[in-house]
PDB file of N, CA and C in Angstrom:
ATOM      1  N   UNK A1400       2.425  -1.335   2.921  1.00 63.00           N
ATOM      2  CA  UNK A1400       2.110  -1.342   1.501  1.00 63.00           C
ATOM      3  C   UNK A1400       3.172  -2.142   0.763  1.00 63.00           C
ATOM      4  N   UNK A1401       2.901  -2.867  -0.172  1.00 72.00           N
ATOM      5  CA  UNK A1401       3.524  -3.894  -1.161  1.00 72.00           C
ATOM      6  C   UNK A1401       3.952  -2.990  -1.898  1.00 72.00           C
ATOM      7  N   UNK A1402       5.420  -2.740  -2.546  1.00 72.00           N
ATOM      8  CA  UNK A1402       6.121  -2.084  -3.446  1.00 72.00           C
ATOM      9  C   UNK A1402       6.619  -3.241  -4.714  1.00 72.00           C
ATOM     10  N   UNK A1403       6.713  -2.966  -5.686  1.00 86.00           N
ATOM     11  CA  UNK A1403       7.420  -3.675  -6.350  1.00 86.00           C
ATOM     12  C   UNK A1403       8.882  -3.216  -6.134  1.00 86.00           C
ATOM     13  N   UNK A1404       9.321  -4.542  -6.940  1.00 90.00           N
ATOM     14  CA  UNK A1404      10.442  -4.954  -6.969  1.00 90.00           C
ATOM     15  C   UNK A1404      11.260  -3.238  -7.443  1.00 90.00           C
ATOM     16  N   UNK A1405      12.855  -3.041  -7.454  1.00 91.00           N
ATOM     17  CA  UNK A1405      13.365  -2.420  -7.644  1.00 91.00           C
ATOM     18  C   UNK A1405      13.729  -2.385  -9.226  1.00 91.00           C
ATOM     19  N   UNK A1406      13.880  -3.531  -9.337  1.00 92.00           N
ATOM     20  CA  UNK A1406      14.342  -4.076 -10.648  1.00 92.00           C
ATOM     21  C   UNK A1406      13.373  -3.673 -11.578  1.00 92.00           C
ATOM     22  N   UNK A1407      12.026  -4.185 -11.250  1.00 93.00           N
ATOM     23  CA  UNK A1407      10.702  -4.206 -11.901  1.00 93.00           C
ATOM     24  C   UNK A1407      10.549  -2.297 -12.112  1.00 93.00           C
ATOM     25  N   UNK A1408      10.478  -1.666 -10.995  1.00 94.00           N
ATOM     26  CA  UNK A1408      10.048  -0.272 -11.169  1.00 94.00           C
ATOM     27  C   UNK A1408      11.066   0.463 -11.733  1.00 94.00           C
ATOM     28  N   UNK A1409      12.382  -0.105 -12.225  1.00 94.00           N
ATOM     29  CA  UNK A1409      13.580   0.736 -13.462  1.00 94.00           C
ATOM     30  C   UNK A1409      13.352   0.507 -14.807  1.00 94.00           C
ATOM     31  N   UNK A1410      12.849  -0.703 -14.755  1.00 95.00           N
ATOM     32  CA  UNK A1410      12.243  -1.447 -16.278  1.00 95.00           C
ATOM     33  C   UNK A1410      11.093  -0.873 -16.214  1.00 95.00           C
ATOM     34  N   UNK A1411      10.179  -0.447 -15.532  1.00 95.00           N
ATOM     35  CA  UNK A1411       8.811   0.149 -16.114  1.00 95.00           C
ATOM     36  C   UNK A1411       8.980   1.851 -16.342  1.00 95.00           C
ATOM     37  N   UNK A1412      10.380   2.799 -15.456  1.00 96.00           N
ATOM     38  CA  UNK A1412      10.683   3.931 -15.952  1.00 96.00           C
ATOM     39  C   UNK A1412      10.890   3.898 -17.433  1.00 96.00           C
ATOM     40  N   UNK A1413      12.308   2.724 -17.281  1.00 96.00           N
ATOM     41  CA  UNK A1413      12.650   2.732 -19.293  1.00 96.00           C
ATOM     42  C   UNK A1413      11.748   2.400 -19.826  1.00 96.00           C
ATOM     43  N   UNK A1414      10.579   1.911 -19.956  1.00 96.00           N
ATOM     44  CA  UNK A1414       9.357   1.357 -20.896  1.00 96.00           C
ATOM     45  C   UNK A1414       8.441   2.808 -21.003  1.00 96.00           C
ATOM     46  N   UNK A1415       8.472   3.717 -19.994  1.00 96.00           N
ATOM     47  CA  UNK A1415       8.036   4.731 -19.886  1.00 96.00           C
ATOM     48  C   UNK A1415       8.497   5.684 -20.757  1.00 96.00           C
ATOM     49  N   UNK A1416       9.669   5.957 -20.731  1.00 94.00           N
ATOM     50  CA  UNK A1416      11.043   7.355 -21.433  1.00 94.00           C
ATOM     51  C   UNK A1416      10.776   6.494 -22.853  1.00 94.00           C
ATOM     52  N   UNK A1417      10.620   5.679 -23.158  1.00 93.00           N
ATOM     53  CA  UNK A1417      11.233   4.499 -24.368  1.00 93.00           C
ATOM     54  C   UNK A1417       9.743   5.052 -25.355  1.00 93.00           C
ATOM     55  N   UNK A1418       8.611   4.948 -24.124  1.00 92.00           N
ATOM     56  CA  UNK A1418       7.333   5.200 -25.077  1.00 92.00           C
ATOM     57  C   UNK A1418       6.907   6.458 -25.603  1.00 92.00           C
ATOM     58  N   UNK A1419       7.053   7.273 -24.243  1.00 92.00           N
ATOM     59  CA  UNK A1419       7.349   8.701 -24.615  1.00 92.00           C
ATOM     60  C   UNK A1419       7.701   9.327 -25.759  1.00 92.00           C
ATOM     61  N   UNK A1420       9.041   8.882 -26.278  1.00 91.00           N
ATOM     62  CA  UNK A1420       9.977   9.364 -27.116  1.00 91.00           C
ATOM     63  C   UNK A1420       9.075   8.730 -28.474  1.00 91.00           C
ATOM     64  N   UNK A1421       8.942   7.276 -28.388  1.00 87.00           N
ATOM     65  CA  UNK A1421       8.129   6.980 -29.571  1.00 87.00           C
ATOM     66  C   UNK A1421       6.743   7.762 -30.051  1.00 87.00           C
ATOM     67  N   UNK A1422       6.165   8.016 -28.631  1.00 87.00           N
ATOM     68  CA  UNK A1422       4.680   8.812 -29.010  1.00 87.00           C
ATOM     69  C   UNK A1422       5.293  10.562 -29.632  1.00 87.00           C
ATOM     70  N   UNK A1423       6.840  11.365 -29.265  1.00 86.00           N
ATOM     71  CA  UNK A1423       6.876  12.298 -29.745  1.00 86.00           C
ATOM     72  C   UNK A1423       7.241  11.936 -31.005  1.00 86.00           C
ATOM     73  N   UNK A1424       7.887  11.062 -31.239  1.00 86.00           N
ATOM     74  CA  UNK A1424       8.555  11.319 -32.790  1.00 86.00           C
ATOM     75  C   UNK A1424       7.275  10.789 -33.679  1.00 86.00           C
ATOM     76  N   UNK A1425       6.619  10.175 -33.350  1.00 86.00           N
ATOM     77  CA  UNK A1425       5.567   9.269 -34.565  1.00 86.00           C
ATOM     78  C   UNK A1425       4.061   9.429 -34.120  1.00 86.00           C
ATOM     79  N   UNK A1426       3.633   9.832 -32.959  1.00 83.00           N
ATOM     80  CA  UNK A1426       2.585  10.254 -32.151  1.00 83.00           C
ATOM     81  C   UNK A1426       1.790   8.899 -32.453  1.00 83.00           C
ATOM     82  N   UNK A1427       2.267   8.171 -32.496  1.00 83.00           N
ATOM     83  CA  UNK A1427       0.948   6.672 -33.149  1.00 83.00           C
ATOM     84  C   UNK A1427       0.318   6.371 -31.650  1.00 83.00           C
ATOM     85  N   UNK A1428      -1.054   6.155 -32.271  1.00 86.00           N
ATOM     86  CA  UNK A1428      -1.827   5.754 -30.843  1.00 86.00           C
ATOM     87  C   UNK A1428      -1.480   4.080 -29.872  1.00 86.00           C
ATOM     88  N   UNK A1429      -0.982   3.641 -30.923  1.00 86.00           N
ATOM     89  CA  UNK A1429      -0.400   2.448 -29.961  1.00 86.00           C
ATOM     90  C   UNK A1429       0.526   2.453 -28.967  1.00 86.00           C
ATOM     91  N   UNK A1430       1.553   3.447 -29.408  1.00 84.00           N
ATOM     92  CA  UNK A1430       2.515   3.868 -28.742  1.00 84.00           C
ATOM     93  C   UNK A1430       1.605   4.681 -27.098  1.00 84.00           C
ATOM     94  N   UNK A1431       0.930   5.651 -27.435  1.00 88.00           N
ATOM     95  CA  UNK A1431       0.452   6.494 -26.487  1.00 88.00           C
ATOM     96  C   UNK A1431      -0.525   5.110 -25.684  1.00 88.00           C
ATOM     97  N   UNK A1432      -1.364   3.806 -26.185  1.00 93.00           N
ATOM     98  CA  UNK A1432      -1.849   3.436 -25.269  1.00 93.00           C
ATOM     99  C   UNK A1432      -1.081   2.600 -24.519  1.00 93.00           C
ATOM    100  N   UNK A1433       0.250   2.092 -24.986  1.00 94.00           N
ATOM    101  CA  UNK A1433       1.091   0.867 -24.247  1.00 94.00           C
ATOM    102  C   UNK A1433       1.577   2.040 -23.071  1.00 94.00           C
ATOM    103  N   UNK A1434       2.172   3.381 -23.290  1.00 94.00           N
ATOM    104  CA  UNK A1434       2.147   4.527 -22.520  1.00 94.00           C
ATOM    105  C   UNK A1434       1.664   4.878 -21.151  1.00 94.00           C
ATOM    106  N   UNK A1435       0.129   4.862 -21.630  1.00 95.00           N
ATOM    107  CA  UNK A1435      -0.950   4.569 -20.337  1.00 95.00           C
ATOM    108  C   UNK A1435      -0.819   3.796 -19.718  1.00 95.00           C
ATOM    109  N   UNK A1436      -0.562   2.168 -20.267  1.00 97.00           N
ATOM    110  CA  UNK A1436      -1.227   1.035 -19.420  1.00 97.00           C
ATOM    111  C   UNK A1436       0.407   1.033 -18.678  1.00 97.00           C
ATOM    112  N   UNK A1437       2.041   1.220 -19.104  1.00 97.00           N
ATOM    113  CA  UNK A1437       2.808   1.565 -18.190  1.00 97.00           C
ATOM    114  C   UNK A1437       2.531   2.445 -16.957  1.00 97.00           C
ATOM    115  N   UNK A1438       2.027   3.339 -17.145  1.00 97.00           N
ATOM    116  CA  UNK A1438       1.632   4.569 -16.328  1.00 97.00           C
ATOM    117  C   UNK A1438       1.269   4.286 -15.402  1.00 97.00           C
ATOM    118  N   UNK A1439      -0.101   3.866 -15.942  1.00 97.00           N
ATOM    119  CA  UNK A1439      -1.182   3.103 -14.797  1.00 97.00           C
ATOM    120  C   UNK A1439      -0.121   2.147 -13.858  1.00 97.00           C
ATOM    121  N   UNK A1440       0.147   1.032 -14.779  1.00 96.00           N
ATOM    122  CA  UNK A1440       1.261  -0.282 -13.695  1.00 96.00           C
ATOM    123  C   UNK A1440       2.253   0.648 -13.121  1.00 96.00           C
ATOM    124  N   UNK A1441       2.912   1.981 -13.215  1.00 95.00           N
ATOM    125  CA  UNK A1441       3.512   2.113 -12.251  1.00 95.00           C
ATOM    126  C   UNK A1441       3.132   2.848 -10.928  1.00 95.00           C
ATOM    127  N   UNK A1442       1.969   4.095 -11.479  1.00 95.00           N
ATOM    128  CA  UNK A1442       1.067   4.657 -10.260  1.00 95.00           C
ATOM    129  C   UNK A1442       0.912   3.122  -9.551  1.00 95.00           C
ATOM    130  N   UNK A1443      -0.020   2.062 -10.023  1.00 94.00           N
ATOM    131  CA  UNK A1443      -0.289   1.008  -8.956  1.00 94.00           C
ATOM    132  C   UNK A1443       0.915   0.527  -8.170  1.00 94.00           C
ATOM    133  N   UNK A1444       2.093   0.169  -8.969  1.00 94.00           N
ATOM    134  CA  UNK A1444       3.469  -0.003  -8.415  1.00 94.00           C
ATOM    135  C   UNK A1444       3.819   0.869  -7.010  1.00 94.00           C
ATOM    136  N   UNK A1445       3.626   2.108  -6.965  1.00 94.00           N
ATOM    137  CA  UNK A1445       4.359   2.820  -6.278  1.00 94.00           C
ATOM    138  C   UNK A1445       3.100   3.606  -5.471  1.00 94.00           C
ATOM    139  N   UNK A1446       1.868   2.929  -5.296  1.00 93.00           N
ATOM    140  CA  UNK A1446       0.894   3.959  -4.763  1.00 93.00           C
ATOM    141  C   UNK A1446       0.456   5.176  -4.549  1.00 93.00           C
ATOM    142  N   UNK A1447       0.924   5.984  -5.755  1.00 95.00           N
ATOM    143  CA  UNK A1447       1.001   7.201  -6.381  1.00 95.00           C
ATOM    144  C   UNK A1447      -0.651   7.324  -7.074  1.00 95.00           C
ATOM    145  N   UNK A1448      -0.587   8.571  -7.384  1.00 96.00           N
ATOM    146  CA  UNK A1448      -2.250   8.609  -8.275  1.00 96.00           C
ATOM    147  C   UNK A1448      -1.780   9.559  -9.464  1.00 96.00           C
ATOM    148  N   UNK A1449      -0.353   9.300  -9.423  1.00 96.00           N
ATOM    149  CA  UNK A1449      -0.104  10.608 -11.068  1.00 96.00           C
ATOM    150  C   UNK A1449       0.925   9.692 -11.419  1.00 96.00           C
ATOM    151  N   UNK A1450       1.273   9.520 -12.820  1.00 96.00           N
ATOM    152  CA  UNK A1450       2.368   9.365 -13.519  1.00 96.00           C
ATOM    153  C   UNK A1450       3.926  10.059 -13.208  1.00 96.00           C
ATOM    154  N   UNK A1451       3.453  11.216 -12.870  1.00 96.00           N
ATOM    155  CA  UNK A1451       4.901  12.153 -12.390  1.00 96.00           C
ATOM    156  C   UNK A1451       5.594  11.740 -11.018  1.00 96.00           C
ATOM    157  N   UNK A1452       4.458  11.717 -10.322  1.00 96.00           N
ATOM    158  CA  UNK A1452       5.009  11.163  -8.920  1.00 96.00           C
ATOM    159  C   UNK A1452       5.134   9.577  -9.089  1.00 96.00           C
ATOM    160  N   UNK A1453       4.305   8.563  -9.447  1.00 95.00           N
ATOM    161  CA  UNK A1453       4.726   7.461  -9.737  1.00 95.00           C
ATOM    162  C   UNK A1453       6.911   7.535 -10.406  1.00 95.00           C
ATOM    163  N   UNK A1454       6.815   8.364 -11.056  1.00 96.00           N
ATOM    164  CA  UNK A1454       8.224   8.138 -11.902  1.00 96.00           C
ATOM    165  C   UNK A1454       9.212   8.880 -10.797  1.00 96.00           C
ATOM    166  N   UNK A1455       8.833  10.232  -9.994  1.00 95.00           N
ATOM    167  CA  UNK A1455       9.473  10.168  -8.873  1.00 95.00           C
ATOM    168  C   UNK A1455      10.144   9.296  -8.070  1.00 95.00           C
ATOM    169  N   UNK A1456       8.814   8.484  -7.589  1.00 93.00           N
ATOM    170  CA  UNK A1456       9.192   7.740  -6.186  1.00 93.00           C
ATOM    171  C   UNK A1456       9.645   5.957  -6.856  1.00 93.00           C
ATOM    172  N   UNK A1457       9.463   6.027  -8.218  1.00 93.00           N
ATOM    173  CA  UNK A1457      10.544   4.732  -8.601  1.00 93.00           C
ATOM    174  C   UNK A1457      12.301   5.177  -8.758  1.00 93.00           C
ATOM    175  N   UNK A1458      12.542   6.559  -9.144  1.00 91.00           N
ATOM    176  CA  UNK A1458      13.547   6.439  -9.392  1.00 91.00           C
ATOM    177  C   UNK A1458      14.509   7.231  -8.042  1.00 91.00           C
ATOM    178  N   UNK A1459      13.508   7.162  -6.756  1.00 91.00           N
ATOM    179  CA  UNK A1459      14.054   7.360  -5.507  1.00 91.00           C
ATOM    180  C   UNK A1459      14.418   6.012  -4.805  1.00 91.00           C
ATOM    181  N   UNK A1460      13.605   4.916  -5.182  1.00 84.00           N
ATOM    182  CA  UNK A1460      13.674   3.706  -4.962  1.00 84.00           C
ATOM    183  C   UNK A1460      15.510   3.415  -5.204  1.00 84.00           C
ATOM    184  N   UNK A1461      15.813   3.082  -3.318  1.00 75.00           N
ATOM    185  CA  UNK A1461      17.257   2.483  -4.366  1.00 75.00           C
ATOM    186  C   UNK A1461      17.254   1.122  -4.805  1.00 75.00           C
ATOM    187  N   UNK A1462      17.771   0.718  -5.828  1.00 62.00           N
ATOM    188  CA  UNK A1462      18.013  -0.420  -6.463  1.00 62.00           C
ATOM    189  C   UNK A1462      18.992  -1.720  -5.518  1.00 62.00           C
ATOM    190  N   UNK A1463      18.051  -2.837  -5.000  1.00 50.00           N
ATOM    191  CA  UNK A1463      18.647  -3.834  -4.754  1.00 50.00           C
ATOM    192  C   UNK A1463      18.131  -3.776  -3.069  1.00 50.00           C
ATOM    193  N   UNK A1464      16.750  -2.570  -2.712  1.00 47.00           N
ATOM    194  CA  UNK A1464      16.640  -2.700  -1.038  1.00 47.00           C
ATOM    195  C   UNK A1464      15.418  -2.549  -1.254  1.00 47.00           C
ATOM    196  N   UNK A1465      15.091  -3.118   0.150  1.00 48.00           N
ATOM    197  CA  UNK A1465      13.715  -2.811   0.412  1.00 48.00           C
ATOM    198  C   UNK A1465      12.995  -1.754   1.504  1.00 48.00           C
ATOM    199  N   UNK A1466      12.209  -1.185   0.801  1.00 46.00           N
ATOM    200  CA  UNK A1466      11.811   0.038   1.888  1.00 46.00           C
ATOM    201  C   UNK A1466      10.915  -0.753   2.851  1.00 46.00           C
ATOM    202  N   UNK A1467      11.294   0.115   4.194  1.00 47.00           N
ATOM    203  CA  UNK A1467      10.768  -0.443   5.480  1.00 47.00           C
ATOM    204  C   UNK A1467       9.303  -0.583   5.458  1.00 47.00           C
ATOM    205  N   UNK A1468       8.597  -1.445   6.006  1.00 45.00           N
ATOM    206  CA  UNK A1468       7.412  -1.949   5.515  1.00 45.00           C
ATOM    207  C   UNK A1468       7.409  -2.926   4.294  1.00 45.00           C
ATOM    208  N   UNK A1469       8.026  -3.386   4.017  1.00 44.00           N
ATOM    209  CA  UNK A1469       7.762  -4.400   2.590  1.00 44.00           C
ATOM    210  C   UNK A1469       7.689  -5.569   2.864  1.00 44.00           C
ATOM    211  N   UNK A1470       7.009  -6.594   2.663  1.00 45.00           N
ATOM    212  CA  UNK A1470       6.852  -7.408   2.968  1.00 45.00           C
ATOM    213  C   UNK A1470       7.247  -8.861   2.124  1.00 45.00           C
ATOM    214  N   UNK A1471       7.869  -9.414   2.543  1.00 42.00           N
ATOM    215  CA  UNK A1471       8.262 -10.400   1.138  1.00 42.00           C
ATOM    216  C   UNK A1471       7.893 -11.517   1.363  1.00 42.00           C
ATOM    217  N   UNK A1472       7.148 -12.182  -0.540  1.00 40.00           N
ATOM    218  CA  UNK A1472       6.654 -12.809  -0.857  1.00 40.00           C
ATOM    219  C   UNK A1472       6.857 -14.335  -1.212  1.00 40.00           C
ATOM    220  N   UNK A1473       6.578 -15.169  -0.086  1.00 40.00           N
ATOM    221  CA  UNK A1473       7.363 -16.512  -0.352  1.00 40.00           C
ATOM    222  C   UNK A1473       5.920 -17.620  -0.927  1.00 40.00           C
ATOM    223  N   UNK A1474       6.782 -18.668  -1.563  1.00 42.00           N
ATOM    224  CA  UNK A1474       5.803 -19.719  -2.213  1.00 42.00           C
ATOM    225  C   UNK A1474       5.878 -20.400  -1.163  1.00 42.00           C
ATOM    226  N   UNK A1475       4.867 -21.145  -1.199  1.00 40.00           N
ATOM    227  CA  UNK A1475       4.616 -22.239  -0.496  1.00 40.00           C
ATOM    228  C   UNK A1475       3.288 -22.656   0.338  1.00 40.00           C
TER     229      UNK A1475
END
């Protein structure tokens, strides 16, 4: 299975906590749908089917490796 990047799945936690906090203090629906569509990109990220476990298994991810099975992506 293809994982994203490490980098990529810490920046989509903080976009996560970042939206969160905006949807408690102001509850605006924009906030709650940019929310989702993080959610969603990180369940797909991390082949999870919940938001909770998606945010689990990114922030088990260590930063700067690749878990066994990953396959990396060259141009050409």
């Amino acid at each position: 299975m293809l994982m994203a990047h490490p980098a990529v799945l810490k920046d989509l936690v903080e976009q996560y906590e970042t939206l969160c906090t905006l949807h408690a203090e102001n509850g605006g629906a924009t906030a709650r749908q940019r929310m989702d569509d993080v959610a969603c990109t990180l369940c797909v990220s991390t082949g999870t089917r919940t938001v909770e476990d998606a945010l689990d298994a990114a922030r088990r991810r260590p930063h700067g490796t690749r878990a066994q099975g990953d396959a990396v992506l060259t141009g050409g």
